[in-house]
XYZ file of C-alpha atoms in Angstrom:
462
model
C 119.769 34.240 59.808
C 121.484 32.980 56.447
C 121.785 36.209 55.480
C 124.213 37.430 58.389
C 127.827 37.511 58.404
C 128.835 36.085 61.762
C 132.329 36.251 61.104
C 132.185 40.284 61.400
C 130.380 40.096 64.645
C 132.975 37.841 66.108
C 136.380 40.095 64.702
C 134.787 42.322 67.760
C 135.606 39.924 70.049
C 139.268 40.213 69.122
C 139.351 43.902 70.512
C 138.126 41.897 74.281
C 140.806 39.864 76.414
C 140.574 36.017 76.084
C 139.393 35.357 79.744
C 136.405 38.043 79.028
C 135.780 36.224 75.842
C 135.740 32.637 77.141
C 132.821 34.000 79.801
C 130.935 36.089 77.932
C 131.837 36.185 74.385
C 129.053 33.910 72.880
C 126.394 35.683 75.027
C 127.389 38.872 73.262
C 127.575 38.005 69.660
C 123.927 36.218 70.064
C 123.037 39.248 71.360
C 124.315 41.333 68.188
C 123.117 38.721 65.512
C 119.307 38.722 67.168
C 119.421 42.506 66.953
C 120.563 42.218 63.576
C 118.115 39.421 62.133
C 115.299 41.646 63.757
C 117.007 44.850 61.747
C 117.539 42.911 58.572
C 121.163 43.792 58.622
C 124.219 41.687 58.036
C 127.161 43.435 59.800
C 127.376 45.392 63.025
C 126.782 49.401 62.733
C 129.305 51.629 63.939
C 127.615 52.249 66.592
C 128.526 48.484 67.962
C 131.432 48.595 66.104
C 133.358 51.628 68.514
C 131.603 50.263 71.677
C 132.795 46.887 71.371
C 136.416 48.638 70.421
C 135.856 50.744 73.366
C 134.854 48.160 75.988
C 136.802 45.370 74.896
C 140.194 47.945 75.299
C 138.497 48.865 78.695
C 138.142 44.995 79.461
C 141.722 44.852 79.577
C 142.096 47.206 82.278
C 141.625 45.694 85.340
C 143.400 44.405 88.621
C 146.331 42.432 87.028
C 146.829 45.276 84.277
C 147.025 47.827 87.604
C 149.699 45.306 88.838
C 151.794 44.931 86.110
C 151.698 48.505 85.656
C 152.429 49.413 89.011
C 155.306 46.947 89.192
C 156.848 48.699 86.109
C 156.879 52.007 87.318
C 158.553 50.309 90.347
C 161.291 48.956 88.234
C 161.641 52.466 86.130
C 162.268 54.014 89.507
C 164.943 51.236 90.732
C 166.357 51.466 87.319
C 166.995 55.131 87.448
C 168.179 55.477 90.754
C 170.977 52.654 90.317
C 171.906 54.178 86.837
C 171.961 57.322 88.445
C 173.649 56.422 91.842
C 175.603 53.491 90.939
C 176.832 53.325 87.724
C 178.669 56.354 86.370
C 180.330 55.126 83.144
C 178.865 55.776 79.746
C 178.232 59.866 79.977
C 174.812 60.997 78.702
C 174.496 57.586 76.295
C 173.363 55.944 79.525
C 172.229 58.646 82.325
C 169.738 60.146 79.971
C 167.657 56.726 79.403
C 167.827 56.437 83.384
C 166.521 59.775 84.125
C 163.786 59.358 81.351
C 162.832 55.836 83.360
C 162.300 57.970 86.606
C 160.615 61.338 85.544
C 158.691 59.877 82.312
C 158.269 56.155 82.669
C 157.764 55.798 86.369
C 155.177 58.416 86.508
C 153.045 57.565 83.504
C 152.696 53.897 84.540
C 151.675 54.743 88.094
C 149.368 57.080 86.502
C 148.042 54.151 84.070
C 148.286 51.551 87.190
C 145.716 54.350 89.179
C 143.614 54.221 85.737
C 143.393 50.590 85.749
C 143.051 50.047 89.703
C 139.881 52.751 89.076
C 137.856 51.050 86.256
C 138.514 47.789 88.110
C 136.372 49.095 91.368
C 133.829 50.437 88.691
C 135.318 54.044 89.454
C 135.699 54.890 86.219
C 134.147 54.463 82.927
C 135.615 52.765 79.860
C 136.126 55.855 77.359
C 137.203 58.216 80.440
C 139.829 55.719 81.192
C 140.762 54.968 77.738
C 141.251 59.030 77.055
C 143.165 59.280 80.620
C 145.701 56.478 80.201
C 146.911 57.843 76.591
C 146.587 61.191 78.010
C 149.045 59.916 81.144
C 151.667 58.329 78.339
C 152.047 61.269 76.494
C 152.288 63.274 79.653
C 154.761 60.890 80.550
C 156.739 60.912 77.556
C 156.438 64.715 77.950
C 158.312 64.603 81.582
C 160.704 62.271 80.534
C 161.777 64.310 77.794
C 161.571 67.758 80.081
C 163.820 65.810 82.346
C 166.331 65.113 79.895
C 166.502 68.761 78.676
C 166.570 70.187 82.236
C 169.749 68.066 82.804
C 170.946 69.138 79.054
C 170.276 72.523 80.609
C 172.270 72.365 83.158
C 175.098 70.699 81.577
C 175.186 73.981 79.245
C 174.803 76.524 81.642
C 177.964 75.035 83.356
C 179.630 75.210 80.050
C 178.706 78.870 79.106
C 176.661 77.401 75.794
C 173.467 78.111 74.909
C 170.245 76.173 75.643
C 169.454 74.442 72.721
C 167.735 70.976 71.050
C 165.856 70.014 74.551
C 167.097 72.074 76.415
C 165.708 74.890 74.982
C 162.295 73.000 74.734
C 162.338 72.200 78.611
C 159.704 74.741 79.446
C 157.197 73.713 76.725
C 157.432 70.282 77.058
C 156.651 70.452 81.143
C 153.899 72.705 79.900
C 152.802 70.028 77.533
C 153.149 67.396 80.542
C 150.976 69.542 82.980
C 147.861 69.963 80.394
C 147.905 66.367 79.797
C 148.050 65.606 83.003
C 145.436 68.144 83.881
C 143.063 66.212 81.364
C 143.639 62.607 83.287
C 143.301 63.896 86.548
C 139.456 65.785 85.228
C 138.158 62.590 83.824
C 139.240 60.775 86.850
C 138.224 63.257 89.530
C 134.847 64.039 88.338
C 133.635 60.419 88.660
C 134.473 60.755 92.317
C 132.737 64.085 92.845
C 129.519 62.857 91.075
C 129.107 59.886 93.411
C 128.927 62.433 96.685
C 126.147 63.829 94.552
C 127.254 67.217 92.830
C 125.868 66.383 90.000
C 126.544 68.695 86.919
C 128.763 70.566 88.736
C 130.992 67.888 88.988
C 132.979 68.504 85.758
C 133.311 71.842 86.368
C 134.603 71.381 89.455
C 136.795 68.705 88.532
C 138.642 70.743 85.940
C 139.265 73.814 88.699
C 140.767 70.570 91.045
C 142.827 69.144 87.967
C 144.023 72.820 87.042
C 145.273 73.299 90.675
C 146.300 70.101 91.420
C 148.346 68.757 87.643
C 151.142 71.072 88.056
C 151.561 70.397 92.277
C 151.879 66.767 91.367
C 153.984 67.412 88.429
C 156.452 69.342 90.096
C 156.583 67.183 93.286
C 156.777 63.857 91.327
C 159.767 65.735 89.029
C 161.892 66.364 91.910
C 160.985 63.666 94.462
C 161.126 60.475 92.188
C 160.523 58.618 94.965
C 157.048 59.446 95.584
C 156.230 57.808 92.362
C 157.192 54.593 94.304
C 155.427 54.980 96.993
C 152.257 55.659 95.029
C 152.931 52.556 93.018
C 153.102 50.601 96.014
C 150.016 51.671 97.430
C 148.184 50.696 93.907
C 149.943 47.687 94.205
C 148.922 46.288 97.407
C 145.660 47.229 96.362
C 144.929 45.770 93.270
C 146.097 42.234 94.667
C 143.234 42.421 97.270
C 140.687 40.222 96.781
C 138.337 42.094 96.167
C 139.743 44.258 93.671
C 140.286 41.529 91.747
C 137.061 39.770 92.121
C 137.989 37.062 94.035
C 135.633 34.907 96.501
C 138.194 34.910 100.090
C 135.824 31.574 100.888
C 137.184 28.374 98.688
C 134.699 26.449 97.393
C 133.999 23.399 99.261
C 135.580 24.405 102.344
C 134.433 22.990 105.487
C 132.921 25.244 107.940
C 135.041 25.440 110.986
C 134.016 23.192 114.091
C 132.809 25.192 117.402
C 135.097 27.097 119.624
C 136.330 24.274 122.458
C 137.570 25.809 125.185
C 140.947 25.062 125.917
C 142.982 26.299 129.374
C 145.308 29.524 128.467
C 149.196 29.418 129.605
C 149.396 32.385 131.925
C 152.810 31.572 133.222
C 153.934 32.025 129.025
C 151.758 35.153 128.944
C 153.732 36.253 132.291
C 156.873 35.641 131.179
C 156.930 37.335 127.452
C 155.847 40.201 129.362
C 158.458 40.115 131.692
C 161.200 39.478 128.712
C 159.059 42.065 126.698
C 159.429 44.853 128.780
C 163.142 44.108 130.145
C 164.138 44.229 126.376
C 162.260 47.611 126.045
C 163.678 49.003 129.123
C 167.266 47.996 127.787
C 166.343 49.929 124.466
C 164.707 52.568 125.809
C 167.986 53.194 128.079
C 170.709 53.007 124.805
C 167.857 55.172 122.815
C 168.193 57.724 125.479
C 171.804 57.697 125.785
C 171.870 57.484 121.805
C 169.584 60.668 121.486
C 172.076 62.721 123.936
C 174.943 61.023 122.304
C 173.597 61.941 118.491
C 173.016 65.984 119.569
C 175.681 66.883 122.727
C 178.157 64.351 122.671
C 180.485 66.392 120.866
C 180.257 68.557 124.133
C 181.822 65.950 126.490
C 182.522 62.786 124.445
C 186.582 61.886 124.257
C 186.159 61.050 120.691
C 183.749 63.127 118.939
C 186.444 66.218 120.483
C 184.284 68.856 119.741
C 182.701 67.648 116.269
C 179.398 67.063 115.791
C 179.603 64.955 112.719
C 181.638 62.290 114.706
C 179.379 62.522 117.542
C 176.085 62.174 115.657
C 178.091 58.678 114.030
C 178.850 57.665 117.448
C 174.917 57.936 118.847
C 173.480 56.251 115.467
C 175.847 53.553 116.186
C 174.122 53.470 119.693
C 170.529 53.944 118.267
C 170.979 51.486 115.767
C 172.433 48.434 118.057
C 169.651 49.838 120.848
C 166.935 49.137 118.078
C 167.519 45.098 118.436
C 166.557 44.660 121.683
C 163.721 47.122 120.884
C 162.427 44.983 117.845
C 162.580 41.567 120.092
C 160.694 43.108 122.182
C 158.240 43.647 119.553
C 157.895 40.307 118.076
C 157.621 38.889 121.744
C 154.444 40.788 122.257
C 153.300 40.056 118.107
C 153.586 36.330 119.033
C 151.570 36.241 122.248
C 148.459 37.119 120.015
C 149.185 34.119 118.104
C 147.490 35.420 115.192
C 150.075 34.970 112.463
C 152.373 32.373 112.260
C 155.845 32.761 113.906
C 157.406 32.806 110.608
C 155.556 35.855 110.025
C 156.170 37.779 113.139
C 160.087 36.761 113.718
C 161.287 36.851 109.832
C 160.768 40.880 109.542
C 162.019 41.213 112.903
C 165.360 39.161 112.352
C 165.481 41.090 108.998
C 164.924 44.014 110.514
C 167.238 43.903 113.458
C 170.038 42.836 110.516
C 169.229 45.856 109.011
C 170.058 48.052 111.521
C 173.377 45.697 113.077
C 174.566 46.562 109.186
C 174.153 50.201 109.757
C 175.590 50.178 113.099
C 178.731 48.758 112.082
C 178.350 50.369 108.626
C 178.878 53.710 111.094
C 181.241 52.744 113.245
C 184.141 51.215 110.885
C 183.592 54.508 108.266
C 183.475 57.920 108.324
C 179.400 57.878 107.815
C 179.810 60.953 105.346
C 176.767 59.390 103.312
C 178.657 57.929 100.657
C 177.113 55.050 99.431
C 178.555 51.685 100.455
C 177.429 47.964 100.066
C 176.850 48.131 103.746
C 174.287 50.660 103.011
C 172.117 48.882 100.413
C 173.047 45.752 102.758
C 170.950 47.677 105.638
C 168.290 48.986 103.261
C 167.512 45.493 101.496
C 167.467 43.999 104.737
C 165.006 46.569 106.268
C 163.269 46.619 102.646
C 162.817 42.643 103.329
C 161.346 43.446 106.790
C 158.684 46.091 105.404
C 157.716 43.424 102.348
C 157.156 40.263 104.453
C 155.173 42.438 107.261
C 152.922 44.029 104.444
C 152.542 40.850 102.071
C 152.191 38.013 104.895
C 148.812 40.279 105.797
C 147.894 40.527 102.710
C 144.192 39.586 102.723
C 144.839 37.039 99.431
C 142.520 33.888 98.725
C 144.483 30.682 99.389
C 141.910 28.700 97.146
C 143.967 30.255 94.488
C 147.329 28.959 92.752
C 147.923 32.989 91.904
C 148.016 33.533 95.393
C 151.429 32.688 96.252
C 152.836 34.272 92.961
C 150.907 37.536 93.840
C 152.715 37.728 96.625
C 156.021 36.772 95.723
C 155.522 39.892 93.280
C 154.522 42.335 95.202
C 156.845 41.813 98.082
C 159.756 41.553 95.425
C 158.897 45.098 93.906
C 158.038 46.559 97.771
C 161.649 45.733 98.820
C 163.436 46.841 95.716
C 161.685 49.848 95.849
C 162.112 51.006 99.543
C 165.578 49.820 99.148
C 166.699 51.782 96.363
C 164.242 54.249 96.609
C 163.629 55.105 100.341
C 165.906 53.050 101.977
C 168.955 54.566 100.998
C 168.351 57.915 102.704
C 166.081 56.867 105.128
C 167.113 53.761 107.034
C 170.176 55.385 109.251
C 167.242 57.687 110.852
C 165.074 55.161 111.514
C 167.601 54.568 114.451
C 165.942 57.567 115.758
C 162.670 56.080 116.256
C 164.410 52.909 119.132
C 162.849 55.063 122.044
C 159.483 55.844 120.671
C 159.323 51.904 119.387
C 160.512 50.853 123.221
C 157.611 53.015 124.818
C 155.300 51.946 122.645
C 155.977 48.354 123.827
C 155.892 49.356 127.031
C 152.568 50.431 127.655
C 151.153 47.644 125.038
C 148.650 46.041 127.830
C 149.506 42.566 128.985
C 146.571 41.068 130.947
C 146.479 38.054 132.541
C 143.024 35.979 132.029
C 141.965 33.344 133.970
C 138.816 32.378 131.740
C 139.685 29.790 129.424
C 141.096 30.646 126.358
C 138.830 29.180 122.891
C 140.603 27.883 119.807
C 138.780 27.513 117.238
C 138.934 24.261 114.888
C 139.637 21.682 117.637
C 137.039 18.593 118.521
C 137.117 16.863 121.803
């Protein structure tokens, strides 16, 4: 071997990320120099030389690369929407950058996040997801841009001036956007459609889908930004599972739990939380009721709606809303009886919830409720936001043998709340009120059965 150059064998290992090269770097450069001794060759071909380029640039796309990437286009979104909603000063200097956050950055990096979420399930292959993630950046760059001009666009129809600089190019760059896009979503559908066993006429196929499908998803993600959140937050939660990212659930060197000892149940508890359960429900099922009527006929009889149904549809939201509380109690009464999660689990979304919607009660009853935005409105959507995080993230099937764990979760419930709340929450958390009846049935016909076999708890010696 004195006639081989190791050093040029291990420069490939620069194009690999460090955790792949601490576990399997050395096994792959003795690999390459034993092929090479037996070839009589110093260097690696080109041949090695582009796959170790394209699998080490693949290596880096994996679980944490889908979370990073999904928590960016979360940000984009948040970013654009408070730029957009919130701050008004600085003209086109600062609401152009916003909008090109929320239609180009925001898309492509939930489009990369997919990618990466893909290759890390062994969905897709390295050079297919190389060629879709540039494809989904310059698609992305594409949108942003079309975005921009559409708004220049607008600005100068308004003005009488013609379209001109992007404006003028909105129409070709959205083109240019779609057959990108159209590219990414072939090399990432046809994987799919090969593994139900289509075989060559997978590609095919997955071309006609991408054709159809590139410009649906283009224009819906254009004009409802806040799908690209959503989407995000589904790749999100996903790429933290455990098995996404590799991860054993079982630590090493636990101890295997001790037999089941049975230990005697509490009915009279059981009995009880059923009873407070379903007189809470009742109570909300009763102000959702009069809340519905209120919301769509009070302005029929009600003293002070007086014949307007703007006033009276404020008046039965405030009703919904505070007829929610007792509602979401109700809720976490019946959560807790299962014992399953901690309290702190079941009673911190419902407090956060039930703030939520106190916020928008009084939010609506002190203003006009002409959906303005106020800082009693964000108050009610973080709040709410906070509820959805902590209920998705505390079930969250993460590994506690793993520091990571905690800051996984800290993460992803961060970027789930600031994304429903500036995102969703603004537009959607006053009719949520709408949903206290259908929440108060649904506890109401949750069975509650009283057992008189022992109940078994696991863990516990006699």
């Amino acid at each position: 071997m004195s006639g081989l150059d190791e050093r040029r064998f291990r420069r490939l290992l620069a194009w690999y990320p460090r955790s792949w090269r601490r576990a399997h770097g050395d096994v792959l450069i003795a690999m390459m120099l034993d092929e090479a001794e037996r070839t009589g060759r110093a260097g690696p071909t080109g041949a090695e030389t582009r796959s170790a380029i394209v699998h080490g640039l693949g290596a880096h796309l994996g679980a944490t690369a889908a979370i990073v990437a999904a928590s960016l286009a979360i940000l984009a979104t948040a970013a654009g929407q408070i730029g957009i909603l919130f701050i008004t000063g600085g003209g086109q200097a600062f609401h152009e950058p916003m909008l090109f956050a929320m239609t180009g950055v925001a898309p492509a990096a939930t489009g990369i996040a997919l990618v990466a979420l893909l290759r890390a399930v062994a969905l897709l292959r390295d050079g297919a997801a190389l060629i879709a993630i540039v494809s989904l950046a310059l698609a992305g760059v594409c949108s942003g841009l079309a975005g921009i001009g559409w708004s220049q666009g607008f600005d100068a129809a308004d003005a009488g001036l013609p379209q001109t600089g992007l404006a003028g190019m909105t129409v070709p760059l959205a083109g240019a956007g779609v057959l990108l896009t159209t590219i990414a979503f072939a090399l990432l559908i046809a994987p799919a459609l090969r593994r139900v066993g289509l075989g060559r006429p997978a590609g095919l196929l997955a071309i006609v889908v991408a054709i159809i499908a590139a410009p649906v998803t283009g224009a819906f993600v254009f004009f409802s930004p806040g799908t690209t959140a959503v989407v995000a937050i589904v790749v999100l939660v996903v790429a933290a599972l455990p098995r996404t990212r590799g991860v054993r659930r079982d630590v090493p060197g636990a101890v295997a739990p001790a037999a089941p000892v049975p230990v005697p149940a509490a009915p009279h508890s059981s009995v009880g939380g059923a009873a407070l359960s379903r007189v809470l429900a009742g109570i909300a099922l009763s102000g959702g009721a009069v809340g519905m009527a209120w919301a769509f006929a009070g302005a029929a009889w009600s003293s002070t709606a007086r014949g307007d149904d703007t006033v009276a549809m404020r008046e039965g939201i405030v009703i919904l809303a505070v007829s929610m509380i007792p509602a979401l109690v109700a809720l976490g009464v019946v959560l807790r009886r299962s014992r399953r999660r901690p309290g702190r689990d079941v009673w911190i979304p419902v407090v956060a919830a039930a703030t939520g919607f106190l916020i928008i009660a009084t939010e609506y009853l002190v203003t006009y409720g002409n959906g303005d935005i106020t800082i009693g409105w964000v108050g009610a959507a973080a709040a709410i936001g906070v509820a959805l995080a902590w209920w998705i993230v505390a079930r969250m099937p993460l590994s506690t043998g793993y520091g990571s764990a905690t800051g996984i979760r800290v993460g992803v419930g961060l970027a789930i709340a600031l994304a429903y709340t500036l995102v969703l929450g603004l537009a959607l958390t006053p009719m949520l009120a709408f949903a206290t009846p259908v929440l108060a049935l649904v506890v109401l016909v949750l069975p509650w059965r009283r057992s008189s076999a022992p109940s078994l708890v696991v863990g516990q010696v006699a």
